[in-house]
PDB file of C-alpha atoms in Angstrom:
ATOM      1  CA  UNK A1383     -95.899 145.370 120.590  1.00 54.00           C
ATOM      2  CA  UNK A1384     -99.041 146.513 122.373  1.00 66.00           C
ATOM      3  CA  UNK A1385    -100.053 145.108 125.746  1.00 77.00           C
ATOM      4  CA  UNK A1386    -103.115 142.883 126.098  1.00 72.00           C
ATOM      5  CA  UNK A1387    -105.179 145.792 127.400  1.00 78.00           C
ATOM      6  CA  UNK A1388    -104.043 148.046 124.560  1.00 67.00           C
ATOM      7  CA  UNK A1389    -105.027 145.392 122.023  1.00 67.00           C
ATOM      8  CA  UNK A1390    -108.456 145.019 123.618  1.00 71.00           C
ATOM      9  CA  UNK A1391    -108.940 148.779 123.431  1.00 72.00           C
ATOM     10  CA  UNK A1392    -108.029 148.756 119.731  1.00 66.00           C
ATOM     11  CA  UNK A1393    -110.676 146.089 119.120  1.00 67.00           C
ATOM     12  CA  UNK A1394    -113.328 147.870 121.207  1.00 66.00           C
ATOM     13  CA  UNK A1395    -112.808 151.141 119.379  1.00 68.00           C
ATOM     14  CA  UNK A1396    -112.727 149.634 115.902  1.00 72.00           C
ATOM     15  CA  UNK A1397    -115.716 147.342 116.365  1.00 68.00           C
ATOM     16  CA  UNK A1398    -117.611 150.076 118.157  1.00 69.00           C
ATOM     17  CA  UNK A1399    -117.329 152.120 114.962  1.00 72.00           C
ATOM     18  CA  UNK A1400    -118.292 149.149 112.803  1.00 71.00           C
ATOM     19  CA  UNK A1401    -121.431 148.557 114.900  1.00 66.00           C
ATOM     20  CA  UNK A1402    -122.781 151.916 113.807  1.00 65.00           C
ATOM     21  CA  UNK A1403    -122.741 150.940 110.123  1.00 63.00           C
ATOM     22  CA  UNK A1404    -124.418 148.441 107.826  1.00 52.00           C
ATOM     23  CA  UNK A1405    -122.692 145.582 106.023  1.00 53.00           C
ATOM     24  CA  UNK A1406    -122.815 147.596 102.793  1.00 53.00           C
ATOM     25  CA  UNK A1407    -121.109 150.550 104.481  1.00 51.00           C
ATOM     26  CA  UNK A1408    -118.492 148.253 105.972  1.00 48.00           C
ATOM     27  CA  UNK A1409    -117.745 146.760 102.564  1.00 46.00           C
ATOM     28  CA  UNK A1410    -117.303 150.147 100.936  1.00 41.00           C
ATOM     29  CA  UNK A1411    -115.200 151.856 103.609  1.00 40.00           C
ATOM     30  CA  UNK A1412    -111.812 151.194 105.148  1.00 36.00           C
ATOM     31  CA  UNK A1413    -112.073 148.581 107.911  1.00 36.00           C
ATOM     32  CA  UNK A1414    -115.796 149.176 107.894  1.00 36.00           C
ATOM     33  CA  UNK A1415    -115.145 152.199 110.103  1.00 35.00           C
ATOM     34  CA  UNK A1416    -115.595 155.920 109.779  1.00 34.00           C
ATOM     35  CA  UNK A1417    -111.895 156.681 110.144  1.00 36.00           C
ATOM     36  CA  UNK A1418    -109.964 155.282 107.213  1.00 36.00           C
ATOM     37  CA  UNK A1419    -107.462 152.488 107.628  1.00 42.00           C
ATOM     38  CA  UNK A1420    -105.852 150.015 105.296  1.00 39.00           C
ATOM     39  CA  UNK A1421    -107.473 146.697 106.150  1.00 46.00           C
ATOM     40  CA  UNK A1422    -110.908 145.639 104.891  1.00 47.00           C
ATOM     41  CA  UNK A1423    -112.224 143.240 107.539  1.00 52.00           C
ATOM     42  CA  UNK A1424    -114.943 141.958 105.169  1.00 57.00           C
ATOM     43  CA  UNK A1425    -112.291 140.331 102.911  1.00 63.00           C
ATOM     44  CA  UNK A1426    -112.569 137.146 104.998  1.00 71.00           C
ATOM     45  CA  UNK A1427    -116.359 136.934 105.282  1.00 73.00           C
ATOM     46  CA  UNK A1428    -118.470 134.106 103.868  1.00 82.00           C
ATOM     47  CA  UNK A1429    -121.984 134.361 102.461  1.00 82.00           C
ATOM     48  CA  UNK A1430    -124.722 133.798 105.049  1.00 84.00           C
ATOM     49  CA  UNK A1431    -127.675 134.784 102.871  1.00 79.00           C
ATOM     50  CA  UNK A1432    -128.820 131.221 102.097  1.00 85.00           C
ATOM     51  CA  UNK A1433    -128.780 130.049 105.726  1.00 88.00           C
ATOM     52  CA  UNK A1434    -132.045 129.519 107.574  1.00 90.00           C
ATOM     53  CA  UNK A1435    -132.594 132.245 110.151  1.00 91.00           C
ATOM     54  CA  UNK A1436    -130.330 134.758 108.410  1.00 87.00           C
ATOM     55  CA  UNK A1437    -131.094 138.380 109.264  1.00 90.00           C
ATOM     56  CA  UNK A1438    -129.418 140.921 106.998  1.00 87.00           C
ATOM     57  CA  UNK A1439    -129.573 143.655 109.650  1.00 86.00           C
ATOM     58  CA  UNK A1440    -127.364 141.523 111.922  1.00 89.00           C
ATOM     59  CA  UNK A1441    -124.795 140.721 109.236  1.00 85.00           C
ATOM     60  CA  UNK A1442    -121.889 143.181 109.328  1.00 82.00           C
ATOM     61  CA  UNK A1443    -119.609 140.989 107.209  1.00 79.00           C
ATOM     62  CA  UNK A1444    -117.187 140.325 110.074  1.00 79.00           C
ATOM     63  CA  UNK A1445    -116.854 136.541 110.058  1.00 84.00           C
ATOM     64  CA  UNK A1446    -114.376 134.195 108.410  1.00 88.00           C
ATOM     65  CA  UNK A1447    -116.503 131.049 108.381  1.00 92.00           C
ATOM     66  CA  UNK A1448    -119.947 129.533 108.935  1.00 94.00           C
ATOM     67  CA  UNK A1449    -119.564 127.758 112.309  1.00 96.00           C
ATOM     68  CA  UNK A1450    -123.268 127.088 112.846  1.00 96.00           C
ATOM     69  CA  UNK A1451    -123.286 124.868 109.727  1.00 94.00           C
ATOM     70  CA  UNK A1452    -120.855 122.470 111.410  1.00 95.00           C
ATOM     71  CA  UNK A1453    -121.993 122.776 115.027  1.00 97.00           C
ATOM     72  CA  UNK A1454    -124.516 119.879 115.118  1.00 97.00           C
ATOM     73  CA  UNK A1455    -127.168 122.100 116.676  1.00 98.00           C
ATOM     74  CA  UNK A1456    -130.531 120.601 117.584  1.00 97.00           C
ATOM     75  CA  UNK A1457    -133.879 121.726 118.922  1.00 98.00           C
ATOM     76  CA  UNK A1458    -133.845 122.612 122.606  1.00 98.00           C
ATOM     77  CA  UNK A1459    -130.085 123.245 122.831  1.00 98.00           C
ATOM     78  CA  UNK A1460    -128.586 126.141 124.772  1.00 98.00           C
ATOM     79  CA  UNK A1461    -126.058 127.883 122.522  1.00 98.00           C
ATOM     80  CA  UNK A1462    -123.339 130.395 123.385  1.00 98.00           C
ATOM     81  CA  UNK A1463    -121.847 132.652 120.717  1.00 98.00           C
ATOM     82  CA  UNK A1464    -118.454 134.123 121.646  1.00 98.00           C
ATOM     83  CA  UNK A1465    -118.034 137.620 120.206  1.00 95.00           C
ATOM     84  CA  UNK A1466    -121.626 137.755 119.021  1.00 95.00           C
ATOM     85  CA  UNK A1467    -121.466 141.161 117.314  1.00 93.00           C
ATOM     86  CA  UNK A1468    -124.841 142.294 115.997  1.00 93.00           C
ATOM     87  CA  UNK A1469    -126.282 138.799 116.497  1.00 95.00           C
ATOM     88  CA  UNK A1470    -125.782 137.179 113.090  1.00 94.00           C
ATOM     89  CA  UNK A1471    -124.762 133.679 114.253  1.00 96.00           C
ATOM     90  CA  UNK A1472    -127.161 133.850 117.213  1.00 98.00           C
ATOM     91  CA  UNK A1473    -130.179 134.309 114.949  1.00 97.00           C
ATOM     92  CA  UNK A1474    -129.046 131.510 112.639  1.00 97.00           C
ATOM     93  CA  UNK A1475    -128.612 129.248 115.685  1.00 98.00           C
ATOM     94  CA  UNK A1476    -132.026 130.233 117.010  1.00 98.00           C
ATOM     95  CA  UNK A1477    -133.669 129.008 113.808  1.00 97.00           C
ATOM     96  CA  UNK A1478    -132.373 125.521 114.684  1.00 97.00           C
ATOM     97  CA  UNK A1479    -132.841 125.361 118.464  1.00 98.00           C
ATOM     98  CA  UNK A1480    -136.334 126.818 118.159  1.00 97.00           C
ATOM     99  CA  UNK A1481    -138.659 128.061 120.872  1.00 96.00           C
ATOM    100  CA  UNK A1482    -137.509 125.402 123.341  1.00 97.00           C
ATOM    101  CA  UNK A1483    -133.833 126.313 123.022  1.00 98.00           C
ATOM    102  CA  UNK A1484    -131.866 129.305 124.194  1.00 98.00           C
ATOM    103  CA  UNK A1485    -129.150 131.405 122.559  1.00 98.00           C
ATOM    104  CA  UNK A1486    -126.728 133.619 124.494  1.00 98.00           C
ATOM    105  CA  UNK A1487    -124.370 136.057 122.819  1.00 98.00           C
ATOM    106  CA  UNK A1488    -121.386 137.591 124.616  1.00 98.00           C
ATOM    107  CA  UNK A1489    -119.468 140.576 123.262  1.00 95.00           C
ATOM    108  CA  UNK A1490    -117.121 143.087 124.892  1.00 92.00           C
ATOM    109  CA  UNK A1491    -118.203 146.014 122.673  1.00 91.00           C
ATOM    110  CA  UNK A1492    -121.151 147.881 124.140  1.00 93.00           C
ATOM    111  CA  UNK A1493    -122.297 149.266 120.788  1.00 92.00           C
ATOM    112  CA  UNK A1494    -122.496 145.722 119.399  1.00 93.00           C
ATOM    113  CA  UNK A1495    -124.538 144.526 122.370  1.00 96.00           C
ATOM    114  CA  UNK A1496    -126.965 147.411 121.923  1.00 95.00           C
ATOM    115  CA  UNK A1497    -127.349 146.668 118.209  1.00 95.00           C
ATOM    116  CA  UNK A1498    -127.855 142.950 118.849  1.00 96.00           C
ATOM    117  CA  UNK A1499    -130.488 143.571 121.524  1.00 97.00           C
ATOM    118  CA  UNK A1500    -132.349 145.927 119.194  1.00 95.00           C
ATOM    119  CA  UNK A1501    -132.296 143.286 116.453  1.00 95.00           C
ATOM    120  CA  UNK A1502    -133.618 140.603 118.822  1.00 96.00           C
ATOM    121  CA  UNK A1503    -136.385 142.899 120.020  1.00 96.00           C
ATOM    122  CA  UNK A1504    -137.487 143.686 116.455  1.00 95.00           C
ATOM    123  CA  UNK A1505    -137.609 139.960 115.690  1.00 95.00           C
ATOM    124  CA  UNK A1506    -139.575 139.214 118.865  1.00 96.00           C
ATOM    125  CA  UNK A1507    -137.103 136.579 120.081  1.00 96.00           C
ATOM    126  CA  UNK A1508    -137.571 136.100 123.814  1.00 95.00           C
ATOM    127  CA  UNK A1509    -135.063 133.231 123.989  1.00 97.00           C
ATOM    128  CA  UNK A1510    -132.099 135.119 122.513  1.00 98.00           C
ATOM    129  CA  UNK A1511    -130.135 137.314 124.907  1.00 98.00           C
ATOM    130  CA  UNK A1512    -126.926 139.307 124.727  1.00 98.00           C
ATOM    131  CA  UNK A1513    -124.488 139.955 127.563  1.00 98.00           C
ATOM    132  CA  UNK A1514    -121.620 142.416 127.802  1.00 97.00           C
ATOM    133  CA  UNK A1515    -118.437 140.611 128.801  1.00 96.00           C
ATOM    134  CA  UNK A1516    -115.017 139.315 127.818  1.00 95.00           C
ATOM    135  CA  UNK A1517    -114.305 135.832 126.512  1.00 96.00           C
ATOM    136  CA  UNK A1518    -111.470 135.386 129.005  1.00 96.00           C
ATOM    137  CA  UNK A1519    -113.964 135.925 131.842  1.00 97.00           C
ATOM    138  CA  UNK A1520    -117.365 134.827 130.572  1.00 98.00           C
ATOM    139  CA  UNK A1521    -120.467 136.093 132.412  1.00 98.00           C
ATOM    140  CA  UNK A1522    -121.969 132.589 132.644  1.00 98.00           C
ATOM    141  CA  UNK A1523    -122.094 129.844 135.234  1.00 97.00           C
ATOM    142  CA  UNK A1524    -120.151 126.605 134.757  1.00 98.00           C
ATOM    143  CA  UNK A1525    -121.681 123.688 132.825  1.00 98.00           C
ATOM    144  CA  UNK A1526    -124.313 125.974 131.337  1.00 97.00           C
ATOM    145  CA  UNK A1527    -124.407 125.473 127.546  1.00 98.00           C
ATOM    146  CA  UNK A1528    -124.663 122.576 125.103  1.00 98.00           C
ATOM    147  CA  UNK A1529    -122.770 124.149 122.205  1.00 98.00           C
ATOM    148  CA  UNK A1530    -120.363 127.071 121.793  1.00 98.00           C
ATOM    149  CA  UNK A1531    -119.931 128.781 118.433  1.00 98.00           C
ATOM    150  CA  UNK A1532    -117.693 131.680 117.460  1.00 97.00           C
ATOM    151  CA  UNK A1533    -116.815 133.370 114.189  1.00 94.00           C
ATOM    152  CA  UNK A1534    -113.439 135.038 113.665  1.00 89.00           C
ATOM    153  CA  UNK A1535    -113.138 136.332 117.225  1.00 90.00           C
ATOM    154  CA  UNK A1536    -110.655 134.288 119.286  1.00 91.00           C
ATOM    155  CA  UNK A1537    -107.804 135.548 117.100  1.00 87.00           C
ATOM    156  CA  UNK A1538    -108.579 138.947 118.648  1.00 85.00           C
ATOM    157  CA  UNK A1539    -108.232 137.627 122.210  1.00 89.00           C
ATOM    158  CA  UNK A1540    -104.697 138.129 123.593  1.00 85.00           C
ATOM    159  CA  UNK A1541    -104.899 135.199 126.037  1.00 92.00           C
ATOM    160  CA  UNK A1542    -106.254 132.412 123.855  1.00 94.00           C
ATOM    161  CA  UNK A1543    -105.507 129.696 126.416  1.00 97.00           C
ATOM    162  CA  UNK A1544    -107.695 131.444 128.991  1.00 97.00           C
ATOM    163  CA  UNK A1545    -110.415 131.881 126.367  1.00 97.00           C
ATOM    164  CA  UNK A1546    -110.508 128.141 125.730  1.00 98.00           C
ATOM    165  CA  UNK A1547    -110.442 127.416 129.484  1.00 98.00           C
ATOM    166  CA  UNK A1548    -113.537 129.592 129.863  1.00 98.00           C
ATOM    167  CA  UNK A1549    -115.156 127.849 126.903  1.00 98.00           C
ATOM    168  CA  UNK A1550    -114.472 124.510 128.603  1.00 98.00           C
ATOM    169  CA  UNK A1551    -115.855 125.769 131.929  1.00 98.00           C
ATOM    170  CA  UNK A1552    -119.231 126.928 130.600  1.00 98.00           C
ATOM    171  CA  UNK A1553    -119.857 123.888 128.400  1.00 98.00           C
ATOM    172  CA  UNK A1554    -121.849 121.024 129.862  1.00 98.00           C
ATOM    173  CA  UNK A1555    -120.124 117.633 130.048  1.00 98.00           C
ATOM    174  CA  UNK A1556    -120.426 116.034 126.576  1.00 97.00           C
ATOM    175  CA  UNK A1557    -120.956 119.513 125.123  1.00 98.00           C
ATOM    176  CA  UNK A1558    -118.950 120.696 122.141  1.00 98.00           C
ATOM    177  CA  UNK A1559    -117.882 123.742 120.164  1.00 98.00           C
ATOM    178  CA  UNK A1560    -117.570 124.734 116.515  1.00 98.00           C
ATOM    179  CA  UNK A1561    -115.325 127.769 116.107  1.00 98.00           C
ATOM    180  CA  UNK A1562    -114.246 129.549 112.922  1.00 96.00           C
ATOM    181  CA  UNK A1563    -110.999 131.466 113.271  1.00 93.00           C
ATOM    182  CA  UNK A1564    -107.894 132.727 111.479  1.00 90.00           C
ATOM    183  CA  UNK A1565    -104.613 130.833 111.835  1.00 93.00           C
ATOM    184  CA  UNK A1566    -101.207 130.881 110.188  1.00 90.00           C
ATOM    185  CA  UNK A1567     -98.852 128.467 108.515  1.00 92.00           C
ATOM    186  CA  UNK A1568     -95.418 130.091 108.458  1.00 90.00           C
ATOM    187  CA  UNK A1569     -94.282 133.379 110.005  1.00 87.00           C
ATOM    188  CA  UNK A1570     -95.830 136.711 109.113  1.00 84.00           C
ATOM    189  CA  UNK A1571     -93.423 139.519 108.186  1.00 83.00           C
ATOM    190  CA  UNK A1572     -92.610 141.869 111.065  1.00 83.00           C
ATOM    191  CA  UNK A1573     -94.560 144.701 109.467  1.00 78.00           C
ATOM    192  CA  UNK A1574     -97.767 142.697 109.575  1.00 78.00           C
ATOM    193  CA  UNK A1575     -97.140 141.334 113.060  1.00 74.00           C
ATOM    194  CA  UNK A1576     -96.763 144.815 114.554  1.00 70.00           C
ATOM    195  CA  UNK A1577     -99.618 146.562 112.746  1.00 68.00           C
ATOM    196  CA  UNK A1578    -102.477 147.431 115.080  1.00 57.00           C
ATOM    197  CA  UNK A1579    -104.852 147.746 112.118  1.00 60.00           C
ATOM    198  CA  UNK A1580    -103.981 144.235 111.016  1.00 62.00           C
ATOM    199  CA  UNK A1581    -104.776 143.049 114.547  1.00 56.00           C
ATOM    200  CA  UNK A1582    -108.256 144.553 114.341  1.00 55.00           C
ATOM    201  CA  UNK A1583    -108.488 142.956 110.894  1.00 57.00           C
ATOM    202  CA  UNK A1584    -107.912 139.540 112.497  1.00 60.00           C
ATOM    203  CA  UNK A1585    -104.507 138.890 110.935  1.00 71.00           C
ATOM    204  CA  UNK A1586    -101.658 139.884 113.235  1.00 65.00           C
ATOM    205  CA  UNK A1587    -103.526 138.378 116.208  1.00 76.00           C
ATOM    206  CA  UNK A1588    -103.574 134.963 114.551  1.00 83.00           C
ATOM    207  CA  UNK A1589    -101.240 132.189 115.727  1.00 89.00           C
ATOM    208  CA  UNK A1590     -99.856 129.043 114.097  1.00 93.00           C
ATOM    209  CA  UNK A1591    -102.474 126.368 113.376  1.00 96.00           C
ATOM    210  CA  UNK A1592    -100.477 123.739 115.268  1.00 97.00           C
ATOM    211  CA  UNK A1593    -100.241 125.962 118.347  1.00 96.00           C
ATOM    212  CA  UNK A1594    -103.954 126.777 118.128  1.00 97.00           C
ATOM    213  CA  UNK A1595    -104.946 123.101 118.085  1.00 98.00           C
ATOM    214  CA  UNK A1596    -102.441 122.314 120.852  1.00 98.00           C
ATOM    215  CA  UNK A1597    -104.047 124.917 123.136  1.00 98.00           C
ATOM    216  CA  UNK A1598    -107.430 123.266 122.587  1.00 98.00           C
ATOM    217  CA  UNK A1599    -106.034 119.844 123.486  1.00 98.00           C
ATOM    218  CA  UNK A1600    -104.188 121.161 126.568  1.00 97.00           C
ATOM    219  CA  UNK A1601    -107.412 122.679 127.833  1.00 97.00           C
ATOM    220  CA  UNK A1602    -108.907 119.201 128.043  1.00 97.00           C
ATOM    221  CA  UNK A1603    -111.027 119.015 124.903  1.00 98.00           C
ATOM    222  CA  UNK A1604    -111.189 115.741 122.999  1.00 98.00           C
ATOM    223  CA  UNK A1605    -112.038 114.703 119.433  1.00 98.00           C
ATOM    224  CA  UNK A1606    -110.459 117.868 118.028  1.00 98.00           C
ATOM    225  CA  UNK A1607    -111.182 118.142 114.295  1.00 97.00           C
ATOM    226  CA  UNK A1608    -110.581 120.768 111.615  1.00 98.00           C
ATOM    227  CA  UNK A1609    -113.953 120.774 109.866  1.00 97.00           C
ATOM    228  CA  UNK A1610    -113.072 123.236 107.119  1.00 96.00           C
ATOM    229  CA  UNK A1611    -109.934 125.070 105.959  1.00 96.00           C
ATOM    230  CA  UNK A1612    -109.789 127.945 103.490  1.00 92.00           C
ATOM    231  CA  UNK A1613    -106.848 130.040 102.281  1.00 90.00           C
ATOM    232  CA  UNK A1614    -107.298 133.789 102.743  1.00 86.00           C
ATOM    233  CA  UNK A1615    -105.461 135.911 100.198  1.00 85.00           C
ATOM    234  CA  UNK A1616    -104.932 139.532 101.157  1.00 83.00           C
ATOM    235  CA  UNK A1617    -104.768 141.886  98.134  1.00 83.00           C
ATOM    236  CA  UNK A1618    -101.401 143.407  97.270  1.00 88.00           C
ATOM    237  CA  UNK A1619    -102.746 146.925  97.819  1.00 85.00           C
ATOM    238  CA  UNK A1620    -103.563 145.981 101.432  1.00 82.00           C
ATOM    239  CA  UNK A1621    -100.206 144.331 102.071  1.00 85.00           C
ATOM    240  CA  UNK A1622     -98.374 147.295 100.531  1.00 88.00           C
ATOM    241  CA  UNK A1623     -99.521 149.462 103.424  1.00 85.00           C
ATOM    242  CA  UNK A1624     -97.324 147.424 105.768  1.00 84.00           C
ATOM    243  CA  UNK A1625     -94.566 145.956 103.602  1.00 88.00           C
ATOM    244  CA  UNK A1626     -91.990 147.416 101.247  1.00 91.00           C
ATOM    245  CA  UNK A1627     -91.939 146.160  97.662  1.00 93.00           C
ATOM    246  CA  UNK A1628     -89.060 143.828  98.535  1.00 92.00           C
ATOM    247  CA  UNK A1629     -90.800 142.544 101.662  1.00 90.00           C
ATOM    248  CA  UNK A1630     -94.017 141.988  99.717  1.00 91.00           C
ATOM    249  CA  UNK A1631     -92.220 139.926  97.079  1.00 92.00           C
ATOM    250  CA  UNK A1632     -90.442 137.886  99.743  1.00 92.00           C
ATOM    251  CA  UNK A1633     -93.684 137.309 101.663  1.00 87.00           C
ATOM    252  CA  UNK A1634     -95.535 136.035  98.600  1.00 89.00           C
ATOM    253  CA  UNK A1635     -92.682 133.631  97.848  1.00 90.00           C
ATOM    254  CA  UNK A1636     -92.300 132.435 101.450  1.00 90.00           C
ATOM    255  CA  UNK A1637     -95.131 129.921 101.501  1.00 88.00           C
ATOM    256  CA  UNK A1638     -96.682 131.598 104.545  1.00 89.00           C
ATOM    257  CA  UNK A1639    -100.431 131.141 104.504  1.00 88.00           C
ATOM    258  CA  UNK A1640    -103.289 132.870 106.318  1.00 88.00           C
ATOM    259  CA  UNK A1641    -106.171 130.439 106.709  1.00 91.00           C
ATOM    260  CA  UNK A1642    -109.723 130.406 107.942  1.00 92.00           C
ATOM    261  CA  UNK A1643    -110.379 127.173 109.802  1.00 96.00           C
ATOM    262  CA  UNK A1644    -113.479 125.841 111.488  1.00 97.00           C
ATOM    263  CA  UNK A1645    -112.608 123.604 114.445  1.00 98.00           C
ATOM    264  CA  UNK A1646    -114.762 121.140 116.385  1.00 98.00           C
ATOM    265  CA  UNK A1647    -113.981 119.710 119.823  1.00 98.00           C
ATOM    266  CA  UNK A1648    -115.829 118.077 122.712  1.00 98.00           C
ATOM    267  CA  UNK A1649    -115.834 118.418 126.477  1.00 98.00           C
ATOM    268  CA  UNK A1650    -115.532 114.931 128.014  1.00 97.00           C
ATOM    269  CA  UNK A1651    -118.210 113.335 130.151  1.00 91.00           C
ATOM    270  CA  UNK A1652    -118.121 114.391 133.813  1.00 77.00           C
ATOM    271  CA  UNK A1653    -117.244 110.819 134.766  1.00 67.00           C
ATOM    272  CA  UNK A1654    -113.956 111.182 132.895  1.00 56.00           C
ATOM    273  CA  UNK A1655    -110.735 111.989 134.751  1.00 53.00           C
ATOM    274  CA  UNK A1656    -109.080 115.373 135.138  1.00 49.00           C
ATOM    275  CA  UNK A1657    -108.655 117.282 131.833  1.00 52.00           C
ATOM    276  CA  UNK A1658    -105.120 117.107 130.543  1.00 50.00           C
ATOM    277  CA  UNK A1659    -104.221 113.961 132.450  1.00 44.00           C
ATOM    278  CA  UNK A1660    -104.255 111.861 129.272  1.00 48.00           C
ATOM    279  CA  UNK A1661    -106.586 109.143 130.555  1.00 47.00           C
ATOM    280  CA  UNK A1662    -109.756 110.435 128.880  1.00 48.00           C
TER     281      UNK A1662
END
């Protein structure tokens, strides 16, 4: 298996290529990138076009949910989008928080940051900004934001526990998050687990749903809820690139499921005791 740094480099390279293309190009080419691979990342995406604030130029078809719909955003909030890409969720969030709010996007791919900044400039949004950085080491001060959103990104982060610790750190007391992500129920076949392309496609980086929710609770978050859950079915022609005919048949009969979930959780009030102590 690749190291954490190797996995990050895979993601940077793949999403750097994707940033140079439109959603339509991503949907019609392998992995949305110029060099062909076997996994179509847009398989998991949901339709944003009816959401207020939607900007087609910022939609690269990379999500697996609609976290802003469940995030209880309100006017004047400061919002952080983890893995903000070309700015799709940021612009939707901005339509809710308005002129008095603020939206910050963080992404580790420079090409995505450049595209997002260009989109914000064209739209004339002075209260939407994008910062280059990693989710495991966010370029924000503690207790800074009211709400964190993220769309199909934390499955790409090797150290998910550190990612949630950083999310906890930057949220204000009583703040909350709504995060859409990919999780598993059952074990993926070895061929899928080891495939670097499937990691960039958000599959082999996914962990068990129970483990995912346990990490959130260990970090200190409370009121953890699965807001939405949707089965993701990968086409046989995609799976056949990684599995033999026998393995494919066994996988489909195994009951293993790949799911998109949207999860909500809250950071306790500052008057509460130490996170993880069990008294909150």
